[in-house]
Amino acid sequence: MKIAVLGAGAIGAYVGAALHRAGVEVHLIARGAHLAAMREHGVRVLSPRGDFTARPHATSDPAEVGEVDYVFLGLKAYSYASSGDLLAPLMGQDTAVIAAQNGIPWWYFHGMTGHPLEGRRIEAVDPGGSVTAVLPMERAIGCVVYCSTEIESPGVIRHLEGTRFSIGEPDRSISARCVALSEAMIAGGLKCPVEKDVREDIWIKLMGNVAFNPLSALTRATMVEICDHDDSRDLVAQMMAETLTIARAAGCDPRISIDKRIDGARRVGHHKTSMLQDLEAGKRLEIDAIIAAVVEIAELTRVPAPTLRHVYAAIDLLSRTSLVS
């Protein structure tokens, strides 16, 4: 098995290090000081489950790597459409792409045989088909990340919690390529269940992201602060309720209570969401996959979603008026 991690940041480098420890041929594709450190010292993982160092090949040039069996995509979803030059050298006839993204993926309605929206493109995450042109639907393996890591310093990954990477085929089959990837991930010390319908995991995680990410950016509040404020907690509950209704209209029925989802987020404590961190760092906000696509699916399924629409309007304006890099 040969795997390239394109965008070997906090999550990508952690996954790559774990797979390398399992004996998989891993190639990390990164840039800057982080790349230089990984080349010189390997990837140092600091974890409550035990520290370790792995030394997979690291480069900034995918042409050095060549065709692989899998590409683990650690880029932000808004970078997919412009990643064609990086992906092209890695793509063989049967190369699969594991998109470890937050929110609604570009392939969401692919493979949903019998659903009225089967094959429908979601403009928010695949504008003009630009992502599909780079990442054909048949290459996609869904992936939902239940893992928190950060780059403590170049080449050093701090693993905070969680080791689960749920994967699954868009067409709900249990494929040989998913089973093989799962076995490699498990051999590296990670949890990697192959789900019959990974969309359920997508929506369960999205329930938190669609509410806490934009609200934290708009208010500069941590997750526990949002939960402990009565009115903002009610706002989160309203957004989650609308999201569940949209999910069901889109053909998925996540089995989780709103109160349980909020309480789980509260236990994370004074954590800044990724969107708030991006805002403070002057980076582009990842709103398309996290909330814009949800509002678009609401329109496609004719589900009223007034709270989501209002919050989306506010975070979209903030993203347009903020400094980006």
PDB file of C-alpha atoms in Angstrom:
ATOM      1  CA  MET A   1       0.000   0.000   0.000  1.00  0.00           C
ATOM      2  CA  LYS A   2       1.267   3.434  -0.967  1.00  0.00           C
ATOM      3  CA  ILE A   3      -0.365   6.546   0.484  1.00  0.00           C
ATOM      4  CA  ALA A   4       0.254  10.241  -0.076  1.00  0.00           C
ATOM      5  CA  VAL A   5      -0.901  12.791   2.473  1.00  0.00           C
ATOM      6  CA  LEU A   6      -1.580  15.991   0.561  1.00  0.00           C
ATOM      7  CA  GLY A   7      -1.642  18.794   3.085  1.00  0.00           C
ATOM      8  CA  ALA A   8       0.278  17.139   5.909  1.00  0.00           C
ATOM      9  CA  GLY A   9      -0.729  19.566   8.632  1.00  0.00           C
ATOM     10  CA  ALA A  10      -1.882  18.667  12.128  1.00  0.00           C
ATOM     11  CA  ILE A  11      -4.296  15.886  11.136  1.00  0.00           C
ATOM     12  CA  GLY A  12      -2.492  14.786   7.978  1.00  0.00           C
ATOM     13  CA  ALA A  13       0.914  14.433   9.602  1.00  0.00           C
ATOM     14  CA  TYR A  14      -0.620  12.552  12.540  1.00  0.00           C
ATOM     15  CA  VAL A  15      -2.365  10.075  10.229  1.00  0.00           C
ATOM     16  CA  GLY A  16       0.756   9.725   8.101  1.00  0.00           C
ATOM     17  CA  ALA A  17       2.919   9.030  11.141  1.00  0.00           C
ATOM     18  CA  ALA A  18       0.475   6.395  12.408  1.00  0.00           C
ATOM     19  CA  LEU A  19       0.304   4.655   9.014  1.00  0.00           C
ATOM     20  CA  HIS A  20       4.095   4.725   8.655  1.00  0.00           C
ATOM     21  CA  ARG A  21       4.392   3.097  12.076  1.00  0.00           C
ATOM     22  CA  ALA A  22       2.149   0.317  10.703  1.00  0.00           C
ATOM     23  CA  GLY A  23       4.583  -0.316   7.854  1.00  0.00           C
ATOM     24  CA  VAL A  24       2.694   1.521   5.106  1.00  0.00           C
ATOM     25  CA  GLU A  25       4.670   3.433   2.468  1.00  0.00           C
ATOM     26  CA  VAL A  26       3.720   7.017   3.317  1.00  0.00           C
ATOM     27  CA  HIS A  27       4.639  10.272   1.579  1.00  0.00           C
ATOM     28  CA  LEU A  28       3.884  13.554   3.338  1.00  0.00           C
ATOM     29  CA  ILE A  29       3.370  16.570   1.087  1.00  0.00           C
ATOM     30  CA  ALA A  30       3.725  19.872   2.901  1.00  0.00           C
ATOM     31  CA  ARG A  31       5.635  23.153   2.764  1.00  0.00           C
ATOM     32  CA  GLY A  32       7.516  25.724   4.813  1.00  0.00           C
ATOM     33  CA  ALA A  33       9.153  25.256   8.180  1.00  0.00           C
ATOM     34  CA  HIS A  34       6.880  22.315   8.992  1.00  0.00           C
ATOM     35  CA  LEU A  35       8.151  20.427   5.936  1.00  0.00           C
ATOM     36  CA  ALA A  36      11.780  21.276   6.729  1.00  0.00           C
ATOM     37  CA  ALA A  37      11.388  19.963  10.279  1.00  0.00           C
ATOM     38  CA  MET A  38       9.724  16.732   9.152  1.00  0.00           C
ATOM     39  CA  ARG A  39      12.493  16.146   6.635  1.00  0.00           C
ATOM     40  CA  GLU A  40      15.207  16.625   9.232  1.00  0.00           C
ATOM     41  CA  HIS A  41      13.682  15.092  12.348  1.00  0.00           C
ATOM     42  CA  GLY A  42      10.629  13.120  11.194  1.00  0.00           C
ATOM     43  CA  VAL A  43       7.173  13.600  12.685  1.00  0.00           C
ATOM     44  CA  ARG A  44       7.203  13.767  16.466  1.00  0.00           C
ATOM     45  CA  VAL A  45       3.798  12.873  17.947  1.00  0.00           C
ATOM     46  CA  LEU A  46       3.054  13.876  21.542  1.00  0.00           C
ATOM     47  CA  SER A  47      -0.004  12.018  22.770  1.00  0.00           C
ATOM     48  CA  PRO A  48      -1.662  10.863  26.006  1.00  0.00           C
ATOM     49  CA  ARG A  49      -1.633   7.442  24.321  1.00  0.00           C
ATOM     50  CA  GLY A  50       2.159   7.518  24.116  1.00  0.00           C
ATOM     51  CA  ASP A  51       4.713   9.645  22.291  1.00  0.00           C
ATOM     52  CA  PHE A  52       6.447   8.375  19.174  1.00  0.00           C
ATOM     53  CA  THR A  53       8.471   9.515  16.168  1.00  0.00           C
ATOM     54  CA  ALA A  54       7.945   8.401  12.581  1.00  0.00           C
ATOM     55  CA  ARG A  55      10.136   9.206   9.593  1.00  0.00           C
ATOM     56  CA  PRO A  56       8.054   8.931   6.418  1.00  0.00           C
ATOM     57  CA  HIS A  57       9.252  10.580   3.228  1.00  0.00           C
ATOM     58  CA  ALA A  58       8.341  14.284   3.153  1.00  0.00           C
ATOM     59  CA  THR A  59       8.373  16.579   0.152  1.00  0.00           C
ATOM     60  CA  SER A  60       6.766  19.647  -1.391  1.00  0.00           C
ATOM     61  CA  ASP A  61       6.702  18.054  -4.848  1.00  0.00           C
ATOM     62  CA  PRO A  62       4.110  15.344  -5.600  1.00  0.00           C
ATOM     63  CA  ALA A  63       6.057  14.450  -8.755  1.00  0.00           C
ATOM     64  CA  GLU A  64       8.687  12.924  -6.439  1.00  0.00           C
ATOM     65  CA  VAL A  65       6.014  10.570  -5.136  1.00  0.00           C
ATOM     66  CA  GLY A  66       4.267   9.399  -8.290  1.00  0.00           C
ATOM     67  CA  GLU A  67       1.089   7.354  -8.445  1.00  0.00           C
ATOM     68  CA  VAL A  68      -0.329   6.069  -5.161  1.00  0.00           C
ATOM     69  CA  ASP A  69      -3.141   3.810  -4.005  1.00  0.00           C
ATOM     70  CA  TYR A  70      -4.691   6.450  -1.752  1.00  0.00           C
ATOM     71  CA  VAL A  71      -4.475  10.207  -1.332  1.00  0.00           C
ATOM     72  CA  PHE A  72      -5.371  11.398   2.156  1.00  0.00           C
ATOM     73  CA  LEU A  73      -6.515  14.962   1.545  1.00  0.00           C
ATOM     74  CA  GLY A  74      -5.656  17.232   4.459  1.00  0.00           C
ATOM     75  CA  LEU A  75      -6.429  20.484   2.649  1.00  0.00           C
ATOM     76  CA  LYS A  76      -9.297  22.827   3.484  1.00  0.00           C
ATOM     77  CA  ALA A  77     -12.346  22.092   1.324  1.00  0.00           C
ATOM     78  CA  TYR A  78     -12.130  25.477  -0.373  1.00  0.00           C
ATOM     79  CA  SER A  79      -8.682  24.487  -1.727  1.00  0.00           C
ATOM     80  CA  TYR A  80      -9.857  21.384  -3.566  1.00  0.00           C
ATOM     81  CA  ALA A  81     -10.721  23.074  -6.865  1.00  0.00           C
ATOM     82  CA  SER A  82      -7.242  24.604  -7.157  1.00  0.00           C
ATOM     83  CA  SER A  83      -5.340  21.452  -6.156  1.00  0.00           C
ATOM     84  CA  GLY A  84      -5.305  19.811  -9.588  1.00  0.00           C
ATOM     85  CA  ASP A  85      -1.603  20.376 -10.272  1.00  0.00           C
ATOM     86  CA  LEU A  86      -0.715  18.819  -6.915  1.00  0.00           C
ATOM     87  CA  LEU A  87      -3.038  15.856  -7.359  1.00  0.00           C
ATOM     88  CA  ALA A  88      -2.248  14.976 -10.971  1.00  0.00           C
ATOM     89  CA  PRO A  89       1.140  13.242 -10.372  1.00  0.00           C
ATOM     90  CA  LEU A  90      -0.420  11.119  -7.614  1.00  0.00           C
ATOM     91  CA  MET A  91      -3.356   9.812  -9.593  1.00  0.00           C
ATOM     92  CA  GLY A  92      -3.267   6.326 -11.035  1.00  0.00           C
ATOM     93  CA  GLN A  93      -6.191   4.567 -12.660  1.00  0.00           C
ATOM     94  CA  ASP A  94      -7.543   3.281  -9.321  1.00  0.00           C
ATOM     95  CA  THR A  95      -6.295   5.918  -6.875  1.00  0.00           C
ATOM     96  CA  ALA A  96      -8.847   6.673  -4.158  1.00  0.00           C
ATOM     97  CA  VAL A  97      -9.120  10.005  -2.382  1.00  0.00           C
ATOM     98  CA  ILE A  98      -9.968  10.238   1.311  1.00  0.00           C
ATOM     99  CA  ALA A  99     -11.256  13.758   1.938  1.00  0.00           C
ATOM    100  CA  ALA A 100     -10.861  14.445   5.644  1.00  0.00           C
ATOM    101  CA  GLN A 101     -12.957  17.601   5.545  1.00  0.00           C
ATOM    102  CA  ASN A 102     -15.507  19.246   7.781  1.00  0.00           C
ATOM    103  CA  GLY A 103     -19.040  19.738   6.556  1.00  0.00           C
ATOM    104  CA  ILE A 104     -20.829  18.602   3.418  1.00  0.00           C
ATOM    105  CA  PRO A 105     -18.525  16.978   0.812  1.00  0.00           C
ATOM    106  CA  TRP A 106     -18.718  17.674  -2.902  1.00  0.00           C
ATOM    107  CA  TRP A 107     -19.775  14.063  -3.550  1.00  0.00           C
ATOM    108  CA  TYR A 108     -22.744  14.118  -1.134  1.00  0.00           C
ATOM    109  CA  PHE A 109     -25.530  13.120  -3.573  1.00  0.00           C
ATOM    110  CA  HIS A 110     -23.314  10.767  -5.605  1.00  0.00           C
ATOM    111  CA  GLY A 111     -24.320   7.114  -5.365  1.00  0.00           C
ATOM    112  CA  MET A 112     -27.673   7.750  -3.654  1.00  0.00           C
ATOM    113  CA  THR A 113     -29.603   5.431  -5.957  1.00  0.00           C
ATOM    114  CA  GLY A 114     -33.327   6.089  -5.820  1.00  0.00           C
ATOM    115  CA  HIS A 115     -33.080   9.454  -4.060  1.00  0.00           C
ATOM    116  CA  PRO A 116     -34.686  12.376  -5.948  1.00  0.00           C
ATOM    117  CA  LEU A 117     -31.431  14.346  -5.695  1.00  0.00           C
ATOM    118  CA  GLU A 118     -29.104  11.501  -6.717  1.00  0.00           C
ATOM    119  CA  GLY A 119     -26.210  12.980  -8.679  1.00  0.00           C
ATOM    120  CA  ARG A 120     -27.190  16.576  -7.887  1.00  0.00           C
ATOM    121  CA  ARG A 121     -24.229  18.937  -7.647  1.00  0.00           C
ATOM    122  CA  ILE A 122     -24.044  21.224  -4.592  1.00  0.00           C
ATOM    123  CA  GLU A 123     -22.915  24.609  -5.831  1.00  0.00           C
ATOM    124  CA  ALA A 124     -21.532  25.755  -2.468  1.00  0.00           C
ATOM    125  CA  VAL A 125     -18.920  22.981  -2.397  1.00  0.00           C
ATOM    126  CA  ASP A 126     -18.547  22.270  -6.117  1.00  0.00           C
ATOM    127  CA  PRO A 127     -18.955  25.645  -7.831  1.00  0.00           C
ATOM    128  CA  GLY A 128     -19.470  25.135 -11.538  1.00  0.00           C
ATOM    129  CA  GLY A 129     -18.253  21.531 -11.161  1.00  0.00           C
ATOM    130  CA  SER A 130     -14.730  22.758 -10.466  1.00  0.00           C
ATOM    131  CA  VAL A 131     -14.077  20.267  -7.667  1.00  0.00           C
ATOM    132  CA  THR A 132     -15.533  17.306  -9.557  1.00  0.00           C
ATOM    133  CA  ALA A 133     -13.244  18.189 -12.465  1.00  0.00           C
ATOM    134  CA  VAL A 134     -10.246  17.712 -10.164  1.00  0.00           C
ATOM    135  CA  LEU A 135     -11.685  14.968  -7.948  1.00  0.00           C
ATOM    136  CA  PRO A 136     -14.065  12.710  -9.892  1.00  0.00           C
ATOM    137  CA  MET A 137     -16.827  11.331  -7.684  1.00  0.00           C
ATOM    138  CA  GLU A 138     -15.811   7.702  -8.192  1.00  0.00           C
ATOM    139  CA  ARG A 139     -12.455   8.367  -6.504  1.00  0.00           C
ATOM    140  CA  ALA A 140     -14.048   9.625  -3.279  1.00  0.00           C
ATOM    141  CA  ILE A 141     -14.045   7.765   0.008  1.00  0.00           C
ATOM    142  CA  GLY A 142     -15.982   9.614   2.693  1.00  0.00           C
ATOM    143  CA  CYS A 143     -14.162  10.337   5.933  1.00  0.00           C
ATOM    144  CA  VAL A 144     -15.355  11.908   9.172  1.00  0.00           C
ATOM    145  CA  VAL A 145     -12.612  12.847  11.629  1.00  0.00           C
ATOM    146  CA  TYR A 146     -13.194  12.466  15.370  1.00  0.00           C
ATOM    147  CA  CYS A 147      -9.688  13.461  16.326  1.00  0.00           C
ATOM    148  CA  SER A 148      -8.141  16.662  17.633  1.00  0.00           C
ATOM    149  CA  THR A 149      -4.526  17.574  16.932  1.00  0.00           C
ATOM    150  CA  GLU A 150      -2.447  20.698  16.582  1.00  0.00           C
ATOM    151  CA  ILE A 151       0.996  21.619  15.315  1.00  0.00           C
ATOM    152  CA  GLU A 152       2.830  22.443  18.525  1.00  0.00           C
ATOM    153  CA  SER A 153       5.934  23.450  16.586  1.00  0.00           C
ATOM    154  CA  PRO A 154       7.232  22.588  13.108  1.00  0.00           C
ATOM    155  CA  GLY A 155       7.334  18.815  12.795  1.00  0.00           C
ATOM    156  CA  VAL A 156       5.764  18.281  16.238  1.00  0.00           C
ATOM    157  CA  ILE A 157       2.126  17.174  16.443  1.00  0.00           C
ATOM    158  CA  ARG A 158       0.231  17.406  19.706  1.00  0.00           C
ATOM    159  CA  HIS A 159      -2.524  14.772  19.755  1.00  0.00           C
ATOM    160  CA  LEU A 160      -5.215  16.046  22.104  1.00  0.00           C
ATOM    161  CA  GLU A 161      -8.008  13.496  21.912  1.00  0.00           C
ATOM    162  CA  GLY A 162      -9.778  10.978  19.702  1.00  0.00           C
ATOM    163  CA  THR A 163      -8.432   8.462  17.184  1.00  0.00           C
ATOM    164  CA  ARG A 164     -11.540   7.679  15.137  1.00  0.00           C
ATOM    165  CA  PHE A 165     -11.689   8.189  11.384  1.00  0.00           C
ATOM    166  CA  SER A 166     -14.999   6.838  10.092  1.00  0.00           C
ATOM    167  CA  ILE A 167     -14.873   5.999   6.385  1.00  0.00           C
ATOM    168  CA  GLY A 168     -17.364   4.815   3.804  1.00  0.00           C
ATOM    169  CA  GLU A 169     -18.303   4.662   0.147  1.00  0.00           C
ATOM    170  CA  PRO A 170     -20.787   7.192  -1.256  1.00  0.00           C
ATOM    171  CA  ASP A 171     -22.808   4.295  -2.727  1.00  0.00           C
ATOM    172  CA  ARG A 172     -23.079   2.616   0.721  1.00  0.00           C
ATOM    173  CA  SER A 173     -21.124  -0.474  -0.350  1.00  0.00           C
ATOM    174  CA  ILE A 174     -18.481  -2.122   1.832  1.00  0.00           C
ATOM    175  CA  SER A 175     -15.650  -1.976  -0.677  1.00  0.00           C
ATOM    176  CA  ALA A 176     -12.312  -3.759  -0.694  1.00  0.00           C
ATOM    177  CA  ARG A 177     -10.497  -0.415  -0.845  1.00  0.00           C
ATOM    178  CA  CYS A 178     -12.242   0.792   2.326  1.00  0.00           C
ATOM    179  CA  VAL A 179     -11.564  -2.472   4.167  1.00  0.00           C
ATOM    180  CA  ALA A 180      -7.866  -2.375   3.208  1.00  0.00           C
ATOM    181  CA  LEU A 181      -7.520   1.232   4.324  1.00  0.00           C
ATOM    182  CA  SER A 182      -9.323   0.495   7.583  1.00  0.00           C
ATOM    183  CA  GLU A 183      -6.977  -2.394   8.340  1.00  0.00           C
ATOM    184  CA  ALA A 184      -3.922  -0.188   7.739  1.00  0.00           C
ATOM    185  CA  MET A 185      -5.275   2.608   9.934  1.00  0.00           C
ATOM    186  CA  ILE A 186      -6.096   0.168  12.734  1.00  0.00           C
ATOM    187  CA  ALA A 187      -2.613  -1.367  12.474  1.00  0.00           C
ATOM    188  CA  GLY A 188      -1.271   2.160  13.033  1.00  0.00           C
ATOM    189  CA  GLY A 189      -3.217   2.530  16.285  1.00  0.00           C
ATOM    190  CA  LEU A 190      -6.217   4.437  14.951  1.00  0.00           C
ATOM    191  CA  LYS A 191      -9.908   3.588  14.935  1.00  0.00           C
ATOM    192  CA  CYS A 192     -11.292   3.342  11.426  1.00  0.00           C
ATOM    193  CA  PRO A 193     -14.747   1.781  11.140  1.00  0.00           C
ATOM    194  CA  VAL A 194     -16.096   1.222   7.635  1.00  0.00           C
ATOM    195  CA  GLU A 195     -19.625   2.606   7.785  1.00  0.00           C
ATOM    196  CA  LYS A 196     -22.394   1.428   5.489  1.00  0.00           C
ATOM    197  CA  ASP A 197     -23.654   5.016   5.335  1.00  0.00           C
ATOM    198  CA  VAL A 198     -20.967   7.497   6.347  1.00  0.00           C
ATOM    199  CA  ARG A 199     -23.473  10.318   5.761  1.00  0.00           C
ATOM    200  CA  GLU A 200     -24.901   9.715   9.230  1.00  0.00           C
ATOM    201  CA  ASP A 201     -21.500  10.493  10.739  1.00  0.00           C
ATOM    202  CA  ILE A 202     -21.225  13.549   8.481  1.00  0.00           C
ATOM    203  CA  TRP A 203     -24.460  14.999   9.830  1.00  0.00           C
ATOM    204  CA  ILE A 204     -23.757  14.126  13.475  1.00  0.00           C
ATOM    205  CA  LYS A 205     -20.443  15.956  13.360  1.00  0.00           C
ATOM    206  CA  LEU A 206     -21.938  18.741  11.256  1.00  0.00           C
ATOM    207  CA  MET A 207     -24.599  19.408  13.892  1.00  0.00           C
ATOM    208  CA  GLY A 208     -21.830  20.818  16.052  1.00  0.00           C
ATOM    209  CA  ASN A 209     -19.815  22.490  13.310  1.00  0.00           C
ATOM    210  CA  VAL A 210     -22.763  24.246  11.678  1.00  0.00           C
ATOM    211  CA  ALA A 211     -23.644  25.943  14.965  1.00  0.00           C
ATOM    212  CA  PHE A 212     -20.486  26.383  17.029  1.00  0.00           C
ATOM    213  CA  ASN A 213     -18.105  27.346  14.223  1.00  0.00           C
ATOM    214  CA  PRO A 214     -19.972  30.406  12.909  1.00  0.00           C
ATOM    215  CA  LEU A 215     -21.284  31.485  16.317  1.00  0.00           C
ATOM    216  CA  SER A 216     -17.818  31.344  17.842  1.00  0.00           C
ATOM    217  CA  ALA A 217     -16.408  33.456  15.022  1.00  0.00           C
ATOM    218  CA  LEU A 218     -19.225  35.978  15.314  1.00  0.00           C
ATOM    219  CA  THR A 219     -19.008  36.238  19.117  1.00  0.00           C
ATOM    220  CA  ARG A 220     -15.336  35.336  19.771  1.00  0.00           C
ATOM    221  CA  ALA A 221     -16.651  32.910  22.405  1.00  0.00           C
ATOM    222  CA  THR A 222     -15.398  29.425  23.228  1.00  0.00           C
ATOM    223  CA  MET A 223     -17.647  26.379  23.031  1.00  0.00           C
ATOM    224  CA  VAL A 224     -18.328  26.249  26.764  1.00  0.00           C
ATOM    225  CA  GLU A 225     -19.116  29.975  26.837  1.00  0.00           C
ATOM    226  CA  ILE A 226     -21.678  29.520  24.064  1.00  0.00           C
ATOM    227  CA  CYS A 227     -23.245  26.570  25.908  1.00  0.00           C
ATOM    228  CA  ASP A 228     -23.368  28.349  29.282  1.00  0.00           C
ATOM    229  CA  HIS A 229     -25.135  31.415  27.866  1.00  0.00           C
ATOM    230  CA  ASP A 230     -28.839  30.564  27.881  1.00  0.00           C
ATOM    231  CA  ASP A 231     -29.813  32.461  24.754  1.00  0.00           C
ATOM    232  CA  SER A 232     -26.857  31.295  22.665  1.00  0.00           C
ATOM    233  CA  ARG A 233     -27.444  27.710  23.830  1.00  0.00           C
ATOM    234  CA  ASP A 234     -31.037  28.043  22.598  1.00  0.00           C
ATOM    235  CA  LEU A 235     -29.714  29.405  19.300  1.00  0.00           C
ATOM    236  CA  VAL A 236     -27.436  26.371  18.950  1.00  0.00           C
ATOM    237  CA  ALA A 237     -30.392  24.064  19.650  1.00  0.00           C
ATOM    238  CA  GLN A 238     -32.488  25.796  16.973  1.00  0.00           C
ATOM    239  CA  MET A 239     -29.686  25.475  14.415  1.00  0.00           C
ATOM    240  CA  MET A 240     -29.212  21.803  15.264  1.00  0.00           C
ATOM    241  CA  ALA A 241     -32.943  21.106  15.004  1.00  0.00           C
ATOM    242  CA  GLU A 242     -33.076  22.690  11.561  1.00  0.00           C
ATOM    243  CA  THR A 243     -29.980  20.717  10.517  1.00  0.00           C
ATOM    244  CA  LEU A 244     -31.593  17.425  11.569  1.00  0.00           C
ATOM    245  CA  THR A 245     -34.715  18.252   9.557  1.00  0.00           C
ATOM    246  CA  ILE A 246     -32.575  19.009   6.503  1.00  0.00           C
ATOM    247  CA  ALA A 247     -30.598  15.777   6.957  1.00  0.00           C
ATOM    248  CA  ARG A 248     -33.795  13.730   7.029  1.00  0.00           C
ATOM    249  CA  ALA A 249     -35.143  15.479   3.947  1.00  0.00           C
ATOM    250  CA  ALA A 250     -31.822  14.708   2.230  1.00  0.00           C
ATOM    251  CA  GLY A 251     -32.173  10.988   2.942  1.00  0.00           C
ATOM    252  CA  CYS A 252     -30.328  10.513   6.248  1.00  0.00           C
ATOM    253  CA  ASP A 253     -31.655  10.074   9.792  1.00  0.00           C
ATOM    254  CA  PRO A 254     -28.916  10.790  12.363  1.00  0.00           C
ATOM    255  CA  ARG A 255     -29.680   9.048  15.633  1.00  0.00           C
ATOM    256  CA  ILE A 256     -28.578  11.521  18.277  1.00  0.00           C
ATOM    257  CA  SER A 257     -30.362  13.950  20.587  1.00  0.00           C
ATOM    258  CA  ILE A 258     -29.716  17.672  20.435  1.00  0.00           C
ATOM    259  CA  ASP A 259     -29.169  17.926  24.199  1.00  0.00           C
ATOM    260  CA  LYS A 260     -26.588  15.125  24.057  1.00  0.00           C
ATOM    261  CA  ARG A 261     -24.806  16.833  21.177  1.00  0.00           C
ATOM    262  CA  ILE A 262     -24.683  20.178  23.003  1.00  0.00           C
ATOM    263  CA  ASP A 263     -23.550  18.607  26.278  1.00  0.00           C
ATOM    264  CA  GLY A 264     -20.766  16.805  24.430  1.00  0.00           C
ATOM    265  CA  ALA A 265     -19.595  20.096  22.979  1.00  0.00           C
ATOM    266  CA  ARG A 266     -19.721  21.760  26.373  1.00  0.00           C
ATOM    267  CA  ARG A 267     -17.405  19.121  27.829  1.00  0.00           C
ATOM    268  CA  VAL A 268     -14.733  20.189  25.341  1.00  0.00           C
ATOM    269  CA  GLY A 269     -14.372  23.300  27.500  1.00  0.00           C
ATOM    270  CA  HIS A 270     -12.718  26.592  26.576  1.00  0.00           C
ATOM    271  CA  HIS A 271     -11.845  25.483  23.071  1.00  0.00           C
ATOM    272  CA  LYS A 272     -11.678  27.865  20.149  1.00  0.00           C
ATOM    273  CA  THR A 273     -13.286  26.373  17.064  1.00  0.00           C
ATOM    274  CA  SER A 274     -11.302  26.093  13.848  1.00  0.00           C
ATOM    275  CA  MET A 275     -13.310  28.959  12.346  1.00  0.00           C
ATOM    276  CA  LEU A 276     -12.500  31.273  15.243  1.00  0.00           C
ATOM    277  CA  GLN A 277      -8.835  30.293  15.024  1.00  0.00           C
ATOM    278  CA  ASP A 278      -8.843  31.020  11.286  1.00  0.00           C
ATOM    279  CA  LEU A 279     -10.511  34.390  11.879  1.00  0.00           C
ATOM    280  CA  GLU A 280      -7.909  35.386  14.472  1.00  0.00           C
ATOM    281  CA  ALA A 281      -5.124  34.256  12.143  1.00  0.00           C
ATOM    282  CA  GLY A 282      -6.502  36.300   9.240  1.00  0.00           C
ATOM    283  CA  LYS A 283      -7.217  33.176   7.190  1.00  0.00           C
ATOM    284  CA  ARG A 284     -10.146  32.433   4.922  1.00  0.00           C
ATOM    285  CA  LEU A 285     -13.175  31.106   6.802  1.00  0.00           C
ATOM    286  CA  GLU A 286     -14.378  27.622   5.884  1.00  0.00           C
ATOM    287  CA  ILE A 287     -18.063  28.515   5.586  1.00  0.00           C
ATOM    288  CA  ASP A 288     -18.959  26.895   2.253  1.00  0.00           C
ATOM    289  CA  ALA A 289     -18.922  23.262   3.371  1.00  0.00           C
ATOM    290  CA  ILE A 290     -19.913  23.943   6.971  1.00  0.00           C
ATOM    291  CA  ILE A 291     -23.008  26.139   6.569  1.00  0.00           C
ATOM    292  CA  ALA A 292     -23.541  27.399   2.994  1.00  0.00           C
ATOM    293  CA  ALA A 293     -24.010  23.846   1.684  1.00  0.00           C
ATOM    294  CA  VAL A 294     -26.505  23.081   4.447  1.00  0.00           C
ATOM    295  CA  VAL A 295     -28.567  26.142   3.509  1.00  0.00           C
ATOM    296  CA  GLU A 296     -28.378  25.081  -0.148  1.00  0.00           C
ATOM    297  CA  ILE A 297     -29.626  21.573   0.676  1.00  0.00           C
ATOM    298  CA  ALA A 298     -32.460  23.174   2.652  1.00  0.00           C
ATOM    299  CA  GLU A 299     -33.438  25.019  -0.512  1.00  0.00           C
ATOM    300  CA  LEU A 300     -33.175  21.873  -2.632  1.00  0.00           C
ATOM    301  CA  THR A 301     -35.375  19.910  -0.212  1.00  0.00           C
ATOM    302  CA  ARG A 302     -37.722  22.857   0.501  1.00  0.00           C
ATOM    303  CA  VAL A 303     -37.047  22.786   4.224  1.00  0.00           C
ATOM    304  CA  PRO A 304     -37.524  26.120   6.044  1.00  0.00           C
ATOM    305  CA  ALA A 305     -34.326  26.932   7.901  1.00  0.00           C
ATOM    306  CA  PRO A 306     -34.651  30.550   9.071  1.00  0.00           C
ATOM    307  CA  THR A 307     -32.097  30.387  11.871  1.00  0.00           C
ATOM    308  CA  LEU A 308     -29.427  28.802   9.679  1.00  0.00           C
ATOM    309  CA  ARG A 309     -30.121  31.334   6.938  1.00  0.00           C
ATOM    310  CA  HIS A 310     -29.745  34.286   9.311  1.00  0.00           C
ATOM    311  CA  VAL A 311     -26.521  33.000  10.858  1.00  0.00           C
ATOM    312  CA  TYR A 312     -25.162  32.199   7.411  1.00  0.00           C
ATOM    313  CA  ALA A 313     -25.905  35.749   6.244  1.00  0.00           C
ATOM    314  CA  ALA A 314     -23.952  37.127   9.209  1.00  0.00           C
ATOM    315  CA  ILE A 315     -20.938  34.823   8.907  1.00  0.00           C
ATOM    316  CA  ASP A 316     -20.821  35.287   5.123  1.00  0.00           C
ATOM    317  CA  LEU A 317     -20.647  39.043   5.598  1.00  0.00           C
ATOM    318  CA  LEU A 318     -17.929  38.637   8.236  1.00  0.00           C
ATOM    319  CA  SER A 319     -15.917  36.433   5.885  1.00  0.00           C
ATOM    320  CA  ARG A 320     -16.161  39.057   3.151  1.00  0.00           C
ATOM    321  CA  THR A 321     -15.095  41.930   5.394  1.00  0.00           C
ATOM    322  CA  SER A 322     -12.298  40.124   7.256  1.00  0.00           C
ATOM    323  CA  LEU A 323      -8.697  40.024   6.198  1.00  0.00           C
ATOM    324  CA  VAL A 324      -7.876  36.774   4.405  1.00  0.00           C
ATOM    325  CA  SER A 325      -4.628  35.138   3.394  1.00  0.00           C
TER     326      SER A 325
END
